[in-house]
Short mmCIF file of C-alpha atoms and ligand atoms in Angstrom, two decimals:
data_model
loop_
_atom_site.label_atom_id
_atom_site.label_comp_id
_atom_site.label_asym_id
_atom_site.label_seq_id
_atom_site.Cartn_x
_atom_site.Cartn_y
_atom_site.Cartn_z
CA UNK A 272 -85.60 -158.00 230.18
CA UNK A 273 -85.30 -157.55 233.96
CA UNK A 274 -87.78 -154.19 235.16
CA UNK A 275 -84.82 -152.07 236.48
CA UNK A 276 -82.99 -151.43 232.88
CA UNK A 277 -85.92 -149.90 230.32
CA UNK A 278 -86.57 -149.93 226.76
CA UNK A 279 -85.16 -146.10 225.95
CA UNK A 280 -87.35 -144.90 223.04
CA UNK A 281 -87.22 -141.67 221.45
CA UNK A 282 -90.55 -140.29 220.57
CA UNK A 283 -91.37 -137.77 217.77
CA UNK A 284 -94.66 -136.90 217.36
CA UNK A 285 -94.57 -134.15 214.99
CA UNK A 286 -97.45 -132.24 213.61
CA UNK A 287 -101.00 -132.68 212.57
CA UNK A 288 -102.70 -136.12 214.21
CA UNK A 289 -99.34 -137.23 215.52
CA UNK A 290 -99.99 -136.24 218.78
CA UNK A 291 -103.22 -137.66 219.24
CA UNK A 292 -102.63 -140.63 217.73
CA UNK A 293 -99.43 -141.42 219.43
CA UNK A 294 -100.47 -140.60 223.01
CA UNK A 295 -102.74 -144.15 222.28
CA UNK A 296 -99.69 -145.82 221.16
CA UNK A 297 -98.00 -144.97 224.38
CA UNK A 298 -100.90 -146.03 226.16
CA UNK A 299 -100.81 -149.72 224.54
CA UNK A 300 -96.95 -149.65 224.91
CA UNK A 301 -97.23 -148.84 228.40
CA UNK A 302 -99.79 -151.73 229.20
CA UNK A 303 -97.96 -154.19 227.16
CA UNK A 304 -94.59 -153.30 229.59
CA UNK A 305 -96.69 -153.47 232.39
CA UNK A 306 -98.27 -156.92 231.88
CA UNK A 307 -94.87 -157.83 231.07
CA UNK A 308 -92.78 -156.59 234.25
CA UNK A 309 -90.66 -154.31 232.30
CA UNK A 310 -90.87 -150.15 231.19
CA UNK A 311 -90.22 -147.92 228.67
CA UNK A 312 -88.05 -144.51 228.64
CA UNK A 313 -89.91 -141.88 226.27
CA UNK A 314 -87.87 -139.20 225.16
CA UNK A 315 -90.57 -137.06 223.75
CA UNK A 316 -88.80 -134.53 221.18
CA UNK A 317 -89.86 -131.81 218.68
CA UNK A 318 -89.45 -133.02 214.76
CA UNK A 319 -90.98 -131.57 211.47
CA UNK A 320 -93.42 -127.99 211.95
CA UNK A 321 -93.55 -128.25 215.16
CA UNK A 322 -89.68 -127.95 215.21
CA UNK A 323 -89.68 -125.16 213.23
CA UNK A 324 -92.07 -123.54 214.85
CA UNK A 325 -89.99 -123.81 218.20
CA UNK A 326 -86.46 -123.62 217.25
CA UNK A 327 -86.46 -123.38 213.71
CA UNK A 328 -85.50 -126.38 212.39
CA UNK A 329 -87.37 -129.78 211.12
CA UNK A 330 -84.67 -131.84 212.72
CA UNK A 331 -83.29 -130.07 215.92
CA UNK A 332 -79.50 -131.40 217.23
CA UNK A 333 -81.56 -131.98 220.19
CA UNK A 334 -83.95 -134.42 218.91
CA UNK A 335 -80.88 -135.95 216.53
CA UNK A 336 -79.34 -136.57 219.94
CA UNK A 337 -81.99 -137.96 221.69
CA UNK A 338 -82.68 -140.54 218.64
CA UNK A 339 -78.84 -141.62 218.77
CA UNK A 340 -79.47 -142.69 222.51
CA UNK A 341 -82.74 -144.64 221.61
CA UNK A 342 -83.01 -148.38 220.65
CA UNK A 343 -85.39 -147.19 218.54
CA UNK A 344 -87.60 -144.53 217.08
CA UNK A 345 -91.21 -143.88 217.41
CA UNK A 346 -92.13 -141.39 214.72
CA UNK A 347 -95.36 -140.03 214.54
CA UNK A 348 -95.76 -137.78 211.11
CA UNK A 349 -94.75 -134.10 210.14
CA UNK A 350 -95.72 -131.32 207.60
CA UNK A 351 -99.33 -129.40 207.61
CA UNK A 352 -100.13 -126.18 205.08
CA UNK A 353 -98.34 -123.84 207.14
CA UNK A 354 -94.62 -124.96 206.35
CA UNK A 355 -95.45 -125.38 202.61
CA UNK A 356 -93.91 -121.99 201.73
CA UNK A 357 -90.56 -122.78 203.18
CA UNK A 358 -87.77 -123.84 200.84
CA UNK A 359 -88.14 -127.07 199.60
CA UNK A 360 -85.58 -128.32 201.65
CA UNK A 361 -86.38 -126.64 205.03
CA UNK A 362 -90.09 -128.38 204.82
CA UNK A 363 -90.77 -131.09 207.57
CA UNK A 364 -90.93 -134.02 205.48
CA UNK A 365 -87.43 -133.23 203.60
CA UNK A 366 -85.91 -131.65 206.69
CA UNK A 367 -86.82 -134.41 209.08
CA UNK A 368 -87.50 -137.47 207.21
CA UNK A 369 -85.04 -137.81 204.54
CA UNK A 370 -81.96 -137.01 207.11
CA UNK A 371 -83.08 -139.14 209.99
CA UNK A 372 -83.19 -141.78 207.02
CA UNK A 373 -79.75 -141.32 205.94
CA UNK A 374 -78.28 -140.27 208.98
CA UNK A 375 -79.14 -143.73 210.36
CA UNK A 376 -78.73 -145.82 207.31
CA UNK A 377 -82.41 -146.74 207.67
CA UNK A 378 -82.14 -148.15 204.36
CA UNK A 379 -84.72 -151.48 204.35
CA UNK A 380 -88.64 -149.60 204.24
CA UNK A 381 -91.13 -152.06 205.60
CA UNK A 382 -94.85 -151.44 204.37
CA UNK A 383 -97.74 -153.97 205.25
CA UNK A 384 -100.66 -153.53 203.12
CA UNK A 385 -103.17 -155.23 204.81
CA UNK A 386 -106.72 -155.35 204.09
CA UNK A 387 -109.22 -156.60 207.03
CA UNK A 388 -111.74 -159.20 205.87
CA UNK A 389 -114.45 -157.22 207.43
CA UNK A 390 -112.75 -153.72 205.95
CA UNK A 391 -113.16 -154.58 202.69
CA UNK A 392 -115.80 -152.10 201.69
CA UNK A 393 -113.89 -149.40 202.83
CA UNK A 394 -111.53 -150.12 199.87
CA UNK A 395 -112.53 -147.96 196.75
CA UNK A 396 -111.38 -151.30 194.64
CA UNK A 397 -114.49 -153.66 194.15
CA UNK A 398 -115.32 -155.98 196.74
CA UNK A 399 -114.82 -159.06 193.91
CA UNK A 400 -111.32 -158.18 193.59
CA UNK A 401 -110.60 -158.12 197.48
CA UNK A 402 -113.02 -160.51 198.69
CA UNK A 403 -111.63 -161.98 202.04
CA UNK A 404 -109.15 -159.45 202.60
CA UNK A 405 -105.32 -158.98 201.46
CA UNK A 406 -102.08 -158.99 203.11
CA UNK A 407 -99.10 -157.64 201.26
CA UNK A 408 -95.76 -156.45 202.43
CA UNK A 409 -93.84 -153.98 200.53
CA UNK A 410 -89.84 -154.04 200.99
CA UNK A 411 -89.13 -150.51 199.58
CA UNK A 412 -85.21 -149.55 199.40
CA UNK A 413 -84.72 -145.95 201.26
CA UNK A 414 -81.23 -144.29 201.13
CA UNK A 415 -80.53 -144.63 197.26
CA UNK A 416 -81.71 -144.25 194.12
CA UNK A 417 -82.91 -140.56 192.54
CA UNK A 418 -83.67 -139.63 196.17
CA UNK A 419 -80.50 -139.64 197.30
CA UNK A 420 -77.90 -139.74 194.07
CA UNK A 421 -75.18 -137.11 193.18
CA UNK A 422 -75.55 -134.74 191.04
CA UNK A 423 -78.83 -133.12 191.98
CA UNK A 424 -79.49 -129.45 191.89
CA UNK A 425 -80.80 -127.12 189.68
CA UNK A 426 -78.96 -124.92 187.27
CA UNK A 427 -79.02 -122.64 184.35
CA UNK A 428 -78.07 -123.65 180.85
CA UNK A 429 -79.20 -121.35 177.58
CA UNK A 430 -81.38 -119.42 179.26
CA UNK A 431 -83.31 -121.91 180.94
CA UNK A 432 -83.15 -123.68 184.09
CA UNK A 433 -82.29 -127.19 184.37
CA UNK A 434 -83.02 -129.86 186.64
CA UNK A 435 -80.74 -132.95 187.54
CA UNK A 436 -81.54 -135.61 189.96
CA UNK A 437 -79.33 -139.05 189.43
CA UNK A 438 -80.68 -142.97 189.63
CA UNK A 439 -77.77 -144.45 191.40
CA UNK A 440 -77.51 -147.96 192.50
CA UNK A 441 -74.75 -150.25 193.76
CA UNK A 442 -74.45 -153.89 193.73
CA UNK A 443 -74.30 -153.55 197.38
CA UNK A 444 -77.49 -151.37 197.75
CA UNK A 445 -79.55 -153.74 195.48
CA UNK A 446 -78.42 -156.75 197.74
CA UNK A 447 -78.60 -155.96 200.83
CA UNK A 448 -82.54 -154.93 199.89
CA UNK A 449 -83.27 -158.09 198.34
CA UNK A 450 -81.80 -159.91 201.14
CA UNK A 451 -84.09 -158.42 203.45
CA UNK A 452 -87.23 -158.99 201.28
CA UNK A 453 -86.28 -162.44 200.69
CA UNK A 454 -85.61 -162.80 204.28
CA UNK A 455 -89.27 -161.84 204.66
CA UNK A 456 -90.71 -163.84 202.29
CA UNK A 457 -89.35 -166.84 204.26
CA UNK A 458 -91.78 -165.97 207.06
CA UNK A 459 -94.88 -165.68 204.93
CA UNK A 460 -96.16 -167.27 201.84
CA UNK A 461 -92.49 -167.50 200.47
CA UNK A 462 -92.77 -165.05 197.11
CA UNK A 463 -91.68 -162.45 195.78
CA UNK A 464 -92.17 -160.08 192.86
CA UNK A 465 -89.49 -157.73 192.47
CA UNK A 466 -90.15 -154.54 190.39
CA UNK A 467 -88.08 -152.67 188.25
CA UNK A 468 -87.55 -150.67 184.42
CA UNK A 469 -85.55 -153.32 183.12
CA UNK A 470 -86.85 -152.37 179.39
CA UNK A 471 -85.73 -148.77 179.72
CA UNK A 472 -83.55 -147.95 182.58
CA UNK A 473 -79.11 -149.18 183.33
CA UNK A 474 -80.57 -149.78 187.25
CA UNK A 475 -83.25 -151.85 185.99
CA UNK A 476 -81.09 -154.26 184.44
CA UNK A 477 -78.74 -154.49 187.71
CA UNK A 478 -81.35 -154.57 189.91
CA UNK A 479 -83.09 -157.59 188.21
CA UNK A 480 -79.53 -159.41 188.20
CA UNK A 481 -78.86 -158.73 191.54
CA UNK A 482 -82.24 -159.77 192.67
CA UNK A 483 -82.14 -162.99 190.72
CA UNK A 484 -78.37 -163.71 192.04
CA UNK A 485 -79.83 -162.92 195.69
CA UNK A 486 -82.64 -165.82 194.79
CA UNK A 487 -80.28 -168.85 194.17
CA UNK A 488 -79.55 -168.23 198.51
CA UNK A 489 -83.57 -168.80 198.71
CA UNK A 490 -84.77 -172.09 197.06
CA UNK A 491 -87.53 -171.86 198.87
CA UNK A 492 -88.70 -168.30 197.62
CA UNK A 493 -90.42 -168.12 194.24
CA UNK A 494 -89.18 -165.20 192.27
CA UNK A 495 -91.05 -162.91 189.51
CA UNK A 496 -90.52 -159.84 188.09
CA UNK A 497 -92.67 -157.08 187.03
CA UNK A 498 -91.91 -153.24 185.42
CA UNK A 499 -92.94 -151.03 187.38
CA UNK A 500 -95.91 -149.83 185.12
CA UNK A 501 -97.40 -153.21 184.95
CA UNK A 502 -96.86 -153.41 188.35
CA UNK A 503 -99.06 -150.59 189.26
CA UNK A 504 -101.75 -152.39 187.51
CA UNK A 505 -101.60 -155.72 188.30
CA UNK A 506 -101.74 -154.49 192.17
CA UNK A 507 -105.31 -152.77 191.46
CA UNK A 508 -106.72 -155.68 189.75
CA UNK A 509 -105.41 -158.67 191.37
CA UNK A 510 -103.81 -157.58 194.60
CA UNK A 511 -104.79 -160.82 196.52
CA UNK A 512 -102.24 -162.57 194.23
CA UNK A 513 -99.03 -160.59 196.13
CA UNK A 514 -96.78 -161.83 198.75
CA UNK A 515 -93.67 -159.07 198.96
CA UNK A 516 -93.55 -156.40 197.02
CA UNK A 517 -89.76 -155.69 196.26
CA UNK A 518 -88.89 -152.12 194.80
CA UNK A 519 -86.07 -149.40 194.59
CA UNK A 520 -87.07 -145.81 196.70
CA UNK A 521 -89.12 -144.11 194.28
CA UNK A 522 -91.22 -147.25 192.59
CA UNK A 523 -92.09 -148.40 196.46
CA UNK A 524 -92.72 -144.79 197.32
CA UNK A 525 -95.21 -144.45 195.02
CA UNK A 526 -96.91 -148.85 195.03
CA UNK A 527 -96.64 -148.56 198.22
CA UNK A 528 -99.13 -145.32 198.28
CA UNK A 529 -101.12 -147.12 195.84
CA UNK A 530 -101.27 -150.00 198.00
CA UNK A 531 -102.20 -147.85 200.84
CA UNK A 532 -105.54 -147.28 199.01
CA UNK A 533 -106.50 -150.63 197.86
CA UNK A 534 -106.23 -151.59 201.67
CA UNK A 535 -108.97 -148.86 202.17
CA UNK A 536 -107.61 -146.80 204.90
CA UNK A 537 -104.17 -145.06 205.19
CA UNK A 538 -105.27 -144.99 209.37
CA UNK A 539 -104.38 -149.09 209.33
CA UNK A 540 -101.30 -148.85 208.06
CA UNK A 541 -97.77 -148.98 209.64
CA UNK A 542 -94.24 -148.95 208.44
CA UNK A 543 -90.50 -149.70 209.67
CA UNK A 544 -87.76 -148.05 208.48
CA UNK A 545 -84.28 -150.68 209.55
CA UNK A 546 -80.75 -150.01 209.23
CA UNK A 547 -78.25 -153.08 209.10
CA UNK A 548 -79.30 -156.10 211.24
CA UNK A 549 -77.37 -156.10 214.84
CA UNK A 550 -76.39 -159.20 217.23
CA UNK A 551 -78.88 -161.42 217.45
CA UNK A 552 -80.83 -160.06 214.25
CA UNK A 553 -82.63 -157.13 216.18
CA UNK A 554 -82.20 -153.98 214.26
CA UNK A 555 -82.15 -150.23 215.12
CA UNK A 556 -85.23 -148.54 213.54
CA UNK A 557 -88.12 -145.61 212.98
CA UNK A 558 -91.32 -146.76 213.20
CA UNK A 559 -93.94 -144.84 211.87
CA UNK A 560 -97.32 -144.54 210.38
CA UNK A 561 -98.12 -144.34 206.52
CA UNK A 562 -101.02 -141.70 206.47
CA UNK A 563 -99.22 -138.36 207.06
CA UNK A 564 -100.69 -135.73 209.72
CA UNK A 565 -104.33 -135.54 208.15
CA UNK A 566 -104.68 -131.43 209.65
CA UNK A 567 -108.19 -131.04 208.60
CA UNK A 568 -109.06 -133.31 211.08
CA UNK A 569 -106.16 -132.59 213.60
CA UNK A 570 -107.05 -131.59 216.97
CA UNK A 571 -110.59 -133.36 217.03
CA UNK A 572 -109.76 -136.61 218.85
CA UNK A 573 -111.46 -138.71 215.89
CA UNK A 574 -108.33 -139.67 213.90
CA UNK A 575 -107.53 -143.34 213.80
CA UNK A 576 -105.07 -144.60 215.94
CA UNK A 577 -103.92 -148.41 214.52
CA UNK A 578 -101.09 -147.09 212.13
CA UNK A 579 -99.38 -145.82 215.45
CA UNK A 580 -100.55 -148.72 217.89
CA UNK A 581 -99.21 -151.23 214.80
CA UNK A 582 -96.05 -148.75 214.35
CA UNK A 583 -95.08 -149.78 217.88
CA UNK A 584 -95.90 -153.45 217.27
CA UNK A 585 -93.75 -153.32 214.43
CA UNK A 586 -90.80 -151.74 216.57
CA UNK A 587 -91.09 -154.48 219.58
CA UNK A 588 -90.66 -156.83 216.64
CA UNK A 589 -88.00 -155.71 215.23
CA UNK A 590 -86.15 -153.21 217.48
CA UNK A 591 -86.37 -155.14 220.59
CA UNK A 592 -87.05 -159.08 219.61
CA UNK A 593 -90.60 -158.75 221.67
CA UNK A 594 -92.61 -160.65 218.93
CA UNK A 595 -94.90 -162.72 221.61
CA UNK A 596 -95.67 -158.83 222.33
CA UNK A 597 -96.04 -158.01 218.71
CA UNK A 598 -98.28 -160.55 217.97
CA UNK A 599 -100.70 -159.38 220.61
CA UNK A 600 -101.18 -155.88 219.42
CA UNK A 601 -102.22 -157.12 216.22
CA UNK A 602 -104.37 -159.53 217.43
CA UNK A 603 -106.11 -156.70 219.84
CA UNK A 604 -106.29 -154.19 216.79
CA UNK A 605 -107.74 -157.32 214.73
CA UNK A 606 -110.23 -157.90 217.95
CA UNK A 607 -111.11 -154.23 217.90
CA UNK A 608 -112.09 -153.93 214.21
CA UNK A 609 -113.60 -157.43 214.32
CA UNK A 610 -116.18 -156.12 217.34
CA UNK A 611 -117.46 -153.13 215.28
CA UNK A 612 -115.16 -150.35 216.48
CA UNK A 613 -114.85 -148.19 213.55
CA UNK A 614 -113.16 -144.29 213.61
CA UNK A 615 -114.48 -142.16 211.02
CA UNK A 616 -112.08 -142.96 208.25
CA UNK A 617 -113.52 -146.56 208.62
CA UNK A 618 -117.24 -146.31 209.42
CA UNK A 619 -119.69 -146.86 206.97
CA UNK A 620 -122.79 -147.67 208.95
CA UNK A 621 -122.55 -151.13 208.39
CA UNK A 622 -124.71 -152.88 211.21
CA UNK A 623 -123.06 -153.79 214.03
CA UNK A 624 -120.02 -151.40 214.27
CA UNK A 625 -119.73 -148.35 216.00
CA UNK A 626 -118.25 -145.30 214.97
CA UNK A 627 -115.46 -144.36 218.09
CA UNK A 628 -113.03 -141.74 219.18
CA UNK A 629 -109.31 -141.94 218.81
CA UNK A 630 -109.34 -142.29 222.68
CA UNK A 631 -112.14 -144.84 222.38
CA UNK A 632 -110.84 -147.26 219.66
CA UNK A 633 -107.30 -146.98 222.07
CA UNK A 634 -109.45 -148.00 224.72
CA UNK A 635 -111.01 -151.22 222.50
CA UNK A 636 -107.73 -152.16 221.70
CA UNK A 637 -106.20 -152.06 225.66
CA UNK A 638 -109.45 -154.04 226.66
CA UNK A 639 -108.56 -156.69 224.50
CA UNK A 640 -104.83 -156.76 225.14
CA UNK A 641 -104.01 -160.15 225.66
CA UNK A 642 -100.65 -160.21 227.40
CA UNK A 643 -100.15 -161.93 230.43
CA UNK A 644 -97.37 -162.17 232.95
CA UNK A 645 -95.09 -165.39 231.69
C1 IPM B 1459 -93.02 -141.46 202.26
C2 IPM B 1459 -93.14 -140.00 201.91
C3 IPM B 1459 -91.74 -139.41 201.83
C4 IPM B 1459 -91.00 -140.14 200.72
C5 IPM B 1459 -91.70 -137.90 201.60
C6 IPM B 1459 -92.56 -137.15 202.60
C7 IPM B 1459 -90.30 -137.37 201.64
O1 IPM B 1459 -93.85 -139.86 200.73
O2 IPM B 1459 -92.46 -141.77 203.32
O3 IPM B 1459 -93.48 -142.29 201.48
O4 IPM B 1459 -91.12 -139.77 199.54
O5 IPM B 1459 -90.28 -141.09 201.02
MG1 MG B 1460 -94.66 -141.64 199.96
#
């Protein structure tokens, strides 16, 4: 892209470690566009408590708007102890998140689980089990299922209150979802294992049909299934054995936590959140860390950075087609970790690391940025 028409991204750094962490994402965006010859646009705008706190409301029009003009969104993460007395719905994560989510269709939920050979130890899952690292991705439908489906509300019946939230899935909703994890799987080591509650639940049975009609387009891609329970143990015990990880919104919402922990640290991990694919297979998305806005240790400068730095690489991948680009934040963050820098959340004394700043390990990432002019 020529220097004189910039990438326009709308920023949102929210609350807690946000900040912090996503002024070092910036920094690495901002060297990567330099080396490159072109520039970014930041609209920085208020989202979640910090919102609230200024204009009271999680999701100002303001920010809405600003998100609208973007070609894509860098999220950062929102909520902290101080909003948890709102109503439910007012909070930052279901007053931000959940809109921005529908509002944009963002309905495909990208998760890398990723486990560093030589981060293995910080995993609490023994070192047998993960020996040599991991590298899962979880494809984790967003804008259906009981988060979203009609009717949902509490009411009174007999005296006592009763609550109603709905599992609904279309044909449509499951396909488009597998498409995109199959679509995945094509890049990588071509499986995946699709979860469901095919023994209990109506969507269980369409999802599994729907996933296995979705298969027959993929030859290549080897299929298996798992309920959701077995799922969530098979991950702990053999989670070297995973390619993609397909699930509806609340199964991935709560493997994809659990994966979050086998990789060891919820600092390394990233996520996209894509709405339909545009021309030329680029996509409008919100890319964002997994970990959440860690306050107790918000406003220190020691929070780890890589979910952010790999949040942007995942939106130059996808959001702008930069995947030369992509490639080299990863590699830098993989450089970083592989030279001993360690923040807190990693360190564990082992010889020959270093425990750094958030500042620092965005400085041992830049230094081994390797992105030349081309
Ligand atoms: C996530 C979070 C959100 C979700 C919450 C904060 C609404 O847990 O992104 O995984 O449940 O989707
Ligand atoms: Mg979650």
């Amino acid at each position: 892209m020529a220097a004189d028409t910039p990438y326009r991204l709308a920023v949102l750094a929210g609350d807690g470690i946000g900040p912090e962490v996503m002024a070092e994402a910036l920094r690495v965006l901002d060297a990567v566009a330099s080396a490159r010859g072109f520039a970014f646009t930041y609209d920085e705008q208020l989202v979640g408590g910090a919102a609230i706190d200024a204009v009271g409301s999680a999701l100002p029009d303001a920010t809405l708007q600003a998100c609208e003009a973007s070609d894509a969104i860098l999220f950062g993460s929102v909520g902290g102890p101080q909003w948890e007395s709102l109503p439910p719905a007012e909070q930052p994560e279901r007053g931000a998140l959940l809109p921005l989510r529908k509002h944009f269709g963002l309905f495909a939920n990208l998760r890398p689980s990723v486990c560093f050979p030589s981060l293995t130890h910080a995993s609490p899952v023994k070192d047998a089990l993960i020996e040599g690292g991991f590298d899962v991705l979880c494809v984790r439908e967003l804008t259906g299922g009981l988060y979203f489906g009609a009717p949902k509300g509490t009411h009174e019946e007999n005296g006592e209150k009763v609550a109603i939230d709905t599992m609904v899935y279309k044909e449509s909703e499951i396909e488009r979802i597998a498409r995109v994890a199959f679509t995945a799987a094509m890049q990588r080591d071509k499986r995946v294992t699709s979860i469901d509650k095919a023994n209990v639940l109506e969507n269980g049975l369409l999802w599994r049909a729907v996933v296995e009609r979705v298969a027959k387009d993929f030859p290549e891609v080897a299929l298996d299934h798992l309920y959701v329970d077995n799922a969530a143990m098979q991950l702990i015990r053999r989670p070297r054995d995973f390619d993609v990880v397909l699930a509806e919104n609340l199964f991935g919402d709560i493997l994809s936590d659990e994966m979050a922990m086998i990789a060891g640290s919820l600092g390394m991990l990233s996520s996209a959140s894509l709405g339909a694919s545009k021309e030329g297979g680029l996509y409008f998305g919100m890319y964002e860390p997994s970990g959440g806005t860690a306050p107790d240790i918000a406003g220190q400068g020691i929070a780890n950075p890589i979910a952010q730095i790999l949040s942007a690489g995942m939106l130059l991948r996808y959001s702008l087609g930069l995947s030369a680009e992509a490639d080299a934040i990863e590699a830098a963050v993989r450089g970083a970790i592989d030279d001993g820098a360690r923040t807190g959340d990693l360190y564990t004394g082992e010889k020959g690391t270093e425990k750094v700043s958030t500042t620092a390990m965005g400085d041992a990432i830049l230094s081994r940025l390797d992105i030349s002019q081309s």
